[in-house]
GROMACS .gro file of N, CA, C and O in nm:
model
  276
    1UNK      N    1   0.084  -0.119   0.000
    1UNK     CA    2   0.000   0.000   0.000
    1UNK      C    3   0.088   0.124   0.000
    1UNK      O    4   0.117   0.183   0.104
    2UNK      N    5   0.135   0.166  -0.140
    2UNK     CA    6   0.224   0.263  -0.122
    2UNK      C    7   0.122   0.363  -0.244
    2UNK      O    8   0.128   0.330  -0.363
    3UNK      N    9   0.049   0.460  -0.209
    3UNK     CA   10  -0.010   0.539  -0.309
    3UNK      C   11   0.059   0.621  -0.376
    3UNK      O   12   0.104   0.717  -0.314
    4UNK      N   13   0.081   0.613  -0.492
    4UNK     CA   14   0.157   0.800  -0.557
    4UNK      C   15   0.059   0.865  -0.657
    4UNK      O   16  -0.022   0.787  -0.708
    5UNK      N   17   0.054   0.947  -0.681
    5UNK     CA   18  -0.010   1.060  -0.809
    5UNK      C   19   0.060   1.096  -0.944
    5UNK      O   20   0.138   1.187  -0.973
    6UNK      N   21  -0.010   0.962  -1.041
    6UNK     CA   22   0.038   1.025  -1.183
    6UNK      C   23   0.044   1.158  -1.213
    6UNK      O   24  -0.064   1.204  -1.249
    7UNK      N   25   0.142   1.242  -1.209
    7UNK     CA   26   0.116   1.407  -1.286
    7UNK      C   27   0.069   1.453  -1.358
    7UNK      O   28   0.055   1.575  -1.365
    8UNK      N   29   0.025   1.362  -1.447
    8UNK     CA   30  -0.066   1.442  -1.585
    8UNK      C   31  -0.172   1.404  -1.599
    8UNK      O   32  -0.253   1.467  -1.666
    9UNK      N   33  -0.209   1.260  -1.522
    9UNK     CA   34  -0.338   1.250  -1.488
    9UNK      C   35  -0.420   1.332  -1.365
    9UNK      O   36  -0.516   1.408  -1.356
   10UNK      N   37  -0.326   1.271  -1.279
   10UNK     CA   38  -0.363   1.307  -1.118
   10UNK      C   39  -0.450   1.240  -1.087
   10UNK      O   40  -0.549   1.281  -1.027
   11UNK      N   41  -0.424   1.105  -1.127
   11UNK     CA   42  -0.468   0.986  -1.065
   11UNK      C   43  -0.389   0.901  -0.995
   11UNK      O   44  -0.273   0.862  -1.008
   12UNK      N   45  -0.494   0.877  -0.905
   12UNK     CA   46  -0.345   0.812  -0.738
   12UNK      C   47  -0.356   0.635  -0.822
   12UNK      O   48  -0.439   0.594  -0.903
   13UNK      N   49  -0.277   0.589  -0.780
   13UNK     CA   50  -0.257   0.419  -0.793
   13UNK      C   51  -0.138   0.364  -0.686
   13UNK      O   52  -0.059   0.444  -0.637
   14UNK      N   53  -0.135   0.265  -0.664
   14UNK     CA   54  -0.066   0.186  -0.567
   14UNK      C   55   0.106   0.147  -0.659
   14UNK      O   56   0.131   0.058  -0.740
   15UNK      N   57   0.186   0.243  -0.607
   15UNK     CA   58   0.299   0.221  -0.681
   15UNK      C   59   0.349   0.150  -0.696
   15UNK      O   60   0.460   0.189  -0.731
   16UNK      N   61   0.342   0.017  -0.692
   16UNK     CA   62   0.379  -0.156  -0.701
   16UNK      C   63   0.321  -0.166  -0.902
   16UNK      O   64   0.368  -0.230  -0.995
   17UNK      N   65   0.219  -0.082  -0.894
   17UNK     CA   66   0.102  -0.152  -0.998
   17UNK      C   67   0.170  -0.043  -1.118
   17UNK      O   68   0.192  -0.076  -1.234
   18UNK      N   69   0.196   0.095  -1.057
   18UNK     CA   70   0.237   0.198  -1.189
   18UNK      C   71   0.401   0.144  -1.231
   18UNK      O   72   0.426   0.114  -1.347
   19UNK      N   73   0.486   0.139  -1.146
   19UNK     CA   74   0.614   0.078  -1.149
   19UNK      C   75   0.628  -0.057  -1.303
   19UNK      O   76   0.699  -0.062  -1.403
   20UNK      N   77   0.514  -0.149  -1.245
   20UNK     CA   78   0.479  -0.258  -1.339
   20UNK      C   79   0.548  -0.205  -1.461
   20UNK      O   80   0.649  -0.226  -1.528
   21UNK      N   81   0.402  -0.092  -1.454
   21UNK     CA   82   0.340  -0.103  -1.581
   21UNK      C   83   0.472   0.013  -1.661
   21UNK      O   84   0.520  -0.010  -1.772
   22UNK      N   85   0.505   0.116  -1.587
   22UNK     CA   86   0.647   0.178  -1.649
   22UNK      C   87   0.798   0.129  -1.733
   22UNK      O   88   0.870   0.189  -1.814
   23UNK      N   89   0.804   0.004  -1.677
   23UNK     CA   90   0.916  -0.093  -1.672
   23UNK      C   91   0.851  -0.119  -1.816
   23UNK      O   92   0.949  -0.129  -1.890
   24UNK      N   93   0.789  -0.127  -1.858
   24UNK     CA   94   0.708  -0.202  -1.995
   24UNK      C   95   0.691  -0.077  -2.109
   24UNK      O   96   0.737  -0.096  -2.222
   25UNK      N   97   0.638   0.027  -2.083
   25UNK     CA   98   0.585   0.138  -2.107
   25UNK      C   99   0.613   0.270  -2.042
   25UNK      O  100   0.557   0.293  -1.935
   26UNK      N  101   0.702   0.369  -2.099
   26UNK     CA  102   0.703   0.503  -2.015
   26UNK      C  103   0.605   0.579  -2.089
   26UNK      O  104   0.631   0.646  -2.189
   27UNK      N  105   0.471   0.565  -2.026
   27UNK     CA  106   0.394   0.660  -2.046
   27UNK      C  107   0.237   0.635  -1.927
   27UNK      O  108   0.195   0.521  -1.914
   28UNK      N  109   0.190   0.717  -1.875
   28UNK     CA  110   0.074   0.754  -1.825
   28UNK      C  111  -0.030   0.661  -1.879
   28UNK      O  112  -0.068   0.685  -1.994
   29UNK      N  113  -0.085   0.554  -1.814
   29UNK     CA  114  -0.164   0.463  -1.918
   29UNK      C  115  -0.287   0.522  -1.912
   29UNK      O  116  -0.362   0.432  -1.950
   30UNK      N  117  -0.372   0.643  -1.882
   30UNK     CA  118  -0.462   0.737  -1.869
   30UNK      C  119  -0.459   0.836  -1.945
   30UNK      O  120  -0.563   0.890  -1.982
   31UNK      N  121  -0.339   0.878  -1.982
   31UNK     CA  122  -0.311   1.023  -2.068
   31UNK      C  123  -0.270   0.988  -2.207
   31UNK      O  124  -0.329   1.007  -2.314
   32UNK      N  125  -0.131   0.921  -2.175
   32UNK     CA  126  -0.065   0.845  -2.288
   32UNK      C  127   0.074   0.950  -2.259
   32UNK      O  128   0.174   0.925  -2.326
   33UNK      N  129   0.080   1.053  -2.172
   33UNK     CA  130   0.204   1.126  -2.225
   33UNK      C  131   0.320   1.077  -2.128
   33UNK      O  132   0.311   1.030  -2.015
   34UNK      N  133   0.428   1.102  -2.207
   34UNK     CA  134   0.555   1.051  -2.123
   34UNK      C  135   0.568   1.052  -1.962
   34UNK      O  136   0.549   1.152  -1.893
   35UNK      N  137   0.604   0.927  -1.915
   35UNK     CA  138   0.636   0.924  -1.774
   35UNK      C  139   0.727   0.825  -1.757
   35UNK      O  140   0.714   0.716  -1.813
   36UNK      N  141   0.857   0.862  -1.654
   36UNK     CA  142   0.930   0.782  -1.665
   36UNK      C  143   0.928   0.762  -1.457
   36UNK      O  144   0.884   0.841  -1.373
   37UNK      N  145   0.985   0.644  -1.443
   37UNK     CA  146   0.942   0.644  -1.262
   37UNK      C  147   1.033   0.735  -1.170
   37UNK      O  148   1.018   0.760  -1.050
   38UNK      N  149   1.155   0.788  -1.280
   38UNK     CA  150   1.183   0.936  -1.204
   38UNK      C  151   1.120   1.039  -1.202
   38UNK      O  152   1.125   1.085  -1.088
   39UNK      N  153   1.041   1.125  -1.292
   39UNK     CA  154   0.929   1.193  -1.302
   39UNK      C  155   0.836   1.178  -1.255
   39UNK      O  156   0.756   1.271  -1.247
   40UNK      N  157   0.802   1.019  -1.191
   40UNK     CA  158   0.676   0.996  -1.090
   40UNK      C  159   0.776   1.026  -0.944
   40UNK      O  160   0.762   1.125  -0.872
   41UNK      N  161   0.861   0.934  -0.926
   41UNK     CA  162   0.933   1.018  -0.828
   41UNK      C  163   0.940   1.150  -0.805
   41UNK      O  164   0.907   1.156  -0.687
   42UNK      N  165   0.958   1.247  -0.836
   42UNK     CA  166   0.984   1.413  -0.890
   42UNK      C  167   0.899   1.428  -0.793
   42UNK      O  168   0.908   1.456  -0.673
   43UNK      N  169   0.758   1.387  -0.915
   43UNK     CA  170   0.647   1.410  -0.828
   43UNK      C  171   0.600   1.431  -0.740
   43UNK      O  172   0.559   1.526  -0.674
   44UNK      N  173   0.609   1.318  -0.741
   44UNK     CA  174   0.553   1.263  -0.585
   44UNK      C  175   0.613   1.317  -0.445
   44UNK      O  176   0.563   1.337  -0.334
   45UNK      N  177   0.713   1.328  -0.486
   45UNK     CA  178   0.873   1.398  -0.342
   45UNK      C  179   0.848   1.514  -0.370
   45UNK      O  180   0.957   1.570  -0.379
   46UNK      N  181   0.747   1.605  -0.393
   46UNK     CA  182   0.710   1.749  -0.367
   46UNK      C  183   0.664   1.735  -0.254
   46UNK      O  184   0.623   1.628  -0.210
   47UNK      N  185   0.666   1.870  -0.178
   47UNK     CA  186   0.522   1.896  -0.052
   47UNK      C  187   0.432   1.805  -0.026
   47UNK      O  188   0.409   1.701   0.035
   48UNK      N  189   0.359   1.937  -0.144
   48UNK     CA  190   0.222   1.930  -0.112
   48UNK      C  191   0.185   1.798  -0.170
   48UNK      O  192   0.078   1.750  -0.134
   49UNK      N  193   0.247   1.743  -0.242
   49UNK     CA  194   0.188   1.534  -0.312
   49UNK      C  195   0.212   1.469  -0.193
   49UNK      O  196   0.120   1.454  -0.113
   50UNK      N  197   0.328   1.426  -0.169
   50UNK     CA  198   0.396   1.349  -0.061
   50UNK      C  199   0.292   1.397   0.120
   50UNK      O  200   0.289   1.320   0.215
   51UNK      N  201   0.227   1.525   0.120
   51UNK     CA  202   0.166   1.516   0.212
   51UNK      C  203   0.014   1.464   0.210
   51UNK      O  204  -0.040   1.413   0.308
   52UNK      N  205  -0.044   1.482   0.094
   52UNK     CA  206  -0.164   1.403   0.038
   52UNK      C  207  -0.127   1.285   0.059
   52UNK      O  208  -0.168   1.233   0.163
   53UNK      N  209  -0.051   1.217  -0.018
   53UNK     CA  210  -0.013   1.046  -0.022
   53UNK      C  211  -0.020   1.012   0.112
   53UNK      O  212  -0.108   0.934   0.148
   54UNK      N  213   0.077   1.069   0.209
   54UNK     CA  214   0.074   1.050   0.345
   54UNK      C  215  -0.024   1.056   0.436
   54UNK      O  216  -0.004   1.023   0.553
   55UNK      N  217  -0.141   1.099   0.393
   55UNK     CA  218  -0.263   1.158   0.446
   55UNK      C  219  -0.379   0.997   0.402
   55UNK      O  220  -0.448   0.916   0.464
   56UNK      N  221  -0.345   1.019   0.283
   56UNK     CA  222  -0.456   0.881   0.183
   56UNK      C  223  -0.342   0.778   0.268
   56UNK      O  224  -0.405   0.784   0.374
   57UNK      N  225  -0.298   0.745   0.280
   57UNK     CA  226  -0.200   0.657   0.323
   57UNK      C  227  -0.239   0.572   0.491
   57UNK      O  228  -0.240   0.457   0.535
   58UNK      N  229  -0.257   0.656   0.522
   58UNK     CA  230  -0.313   0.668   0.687
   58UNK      C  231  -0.465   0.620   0.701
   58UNK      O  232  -0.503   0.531   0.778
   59UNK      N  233  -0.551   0.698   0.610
   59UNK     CA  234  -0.681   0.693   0.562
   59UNK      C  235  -0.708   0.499   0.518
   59UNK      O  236  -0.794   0.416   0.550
   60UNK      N  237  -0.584   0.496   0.431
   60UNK     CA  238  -0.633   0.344   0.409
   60UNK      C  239  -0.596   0.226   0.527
   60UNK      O  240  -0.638   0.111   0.529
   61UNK      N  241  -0.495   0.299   0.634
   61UNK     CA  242  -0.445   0.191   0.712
   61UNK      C  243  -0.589   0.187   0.795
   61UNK      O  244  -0.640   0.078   0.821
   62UNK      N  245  -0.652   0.315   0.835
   62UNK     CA  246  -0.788   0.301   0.914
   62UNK      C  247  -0.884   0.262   0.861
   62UNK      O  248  -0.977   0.223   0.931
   63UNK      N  249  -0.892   0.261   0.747
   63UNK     CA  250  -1.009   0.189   0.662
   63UNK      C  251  -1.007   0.040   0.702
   63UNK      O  252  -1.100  -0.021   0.754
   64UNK      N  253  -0.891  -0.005   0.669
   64UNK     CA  254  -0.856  -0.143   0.683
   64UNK      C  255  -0.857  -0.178   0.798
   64UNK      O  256  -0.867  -0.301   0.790
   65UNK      N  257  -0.852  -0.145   0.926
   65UNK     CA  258  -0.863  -0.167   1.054
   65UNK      C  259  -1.036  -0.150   1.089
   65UNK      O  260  -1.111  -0.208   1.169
   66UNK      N  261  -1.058  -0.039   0.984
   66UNK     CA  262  -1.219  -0.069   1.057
   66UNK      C  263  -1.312  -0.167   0.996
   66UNK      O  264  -1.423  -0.176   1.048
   67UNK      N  265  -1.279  -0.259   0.867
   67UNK     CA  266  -1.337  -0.313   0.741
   67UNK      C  267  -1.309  -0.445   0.860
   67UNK      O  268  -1.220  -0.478   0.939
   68UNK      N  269  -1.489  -0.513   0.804
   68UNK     CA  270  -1.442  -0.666   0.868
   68UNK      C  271  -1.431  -0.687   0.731
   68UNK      O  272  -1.461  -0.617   0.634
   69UNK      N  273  -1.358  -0.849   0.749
   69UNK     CA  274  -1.349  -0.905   0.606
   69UNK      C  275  -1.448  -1.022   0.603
   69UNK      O  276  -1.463  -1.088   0.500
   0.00000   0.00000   0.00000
């Protein structure tokens, strides 16, 4: 459960799953425009992203603690 924010989408995904799909493809599979996983890095290691992520991040650990299965 590691969330980051595509930049040109600004759509969050679980960075296990965008990583995948980069390694295969440098591009935004939403937009189509160039992304490479340093530029999602970039990203993401701003402020104000990295404090969102950190925020959704927290959000899902309590979700998951309050979810029966």
């Amino acid at each position: 459960d590691d969330p980051v924010t595509l930049p040109s989408s600004n759509i969050v995904l679980d960075r296990t799953i965008i990583i995948k799909h980069l390694l295969n493809t440098s591009n935004d599979p939403f937009t189509r425009e160039n992304l490479t996983i340093n530029d999602l890095d970039e990203f993401n290691n701003q402020t104000e992203i990295s404090e969102k992520m950190k925020k959704l991040k927290e959000e899902i650990i309590n979700w998951k603690k309050n979810t029966s299965y």
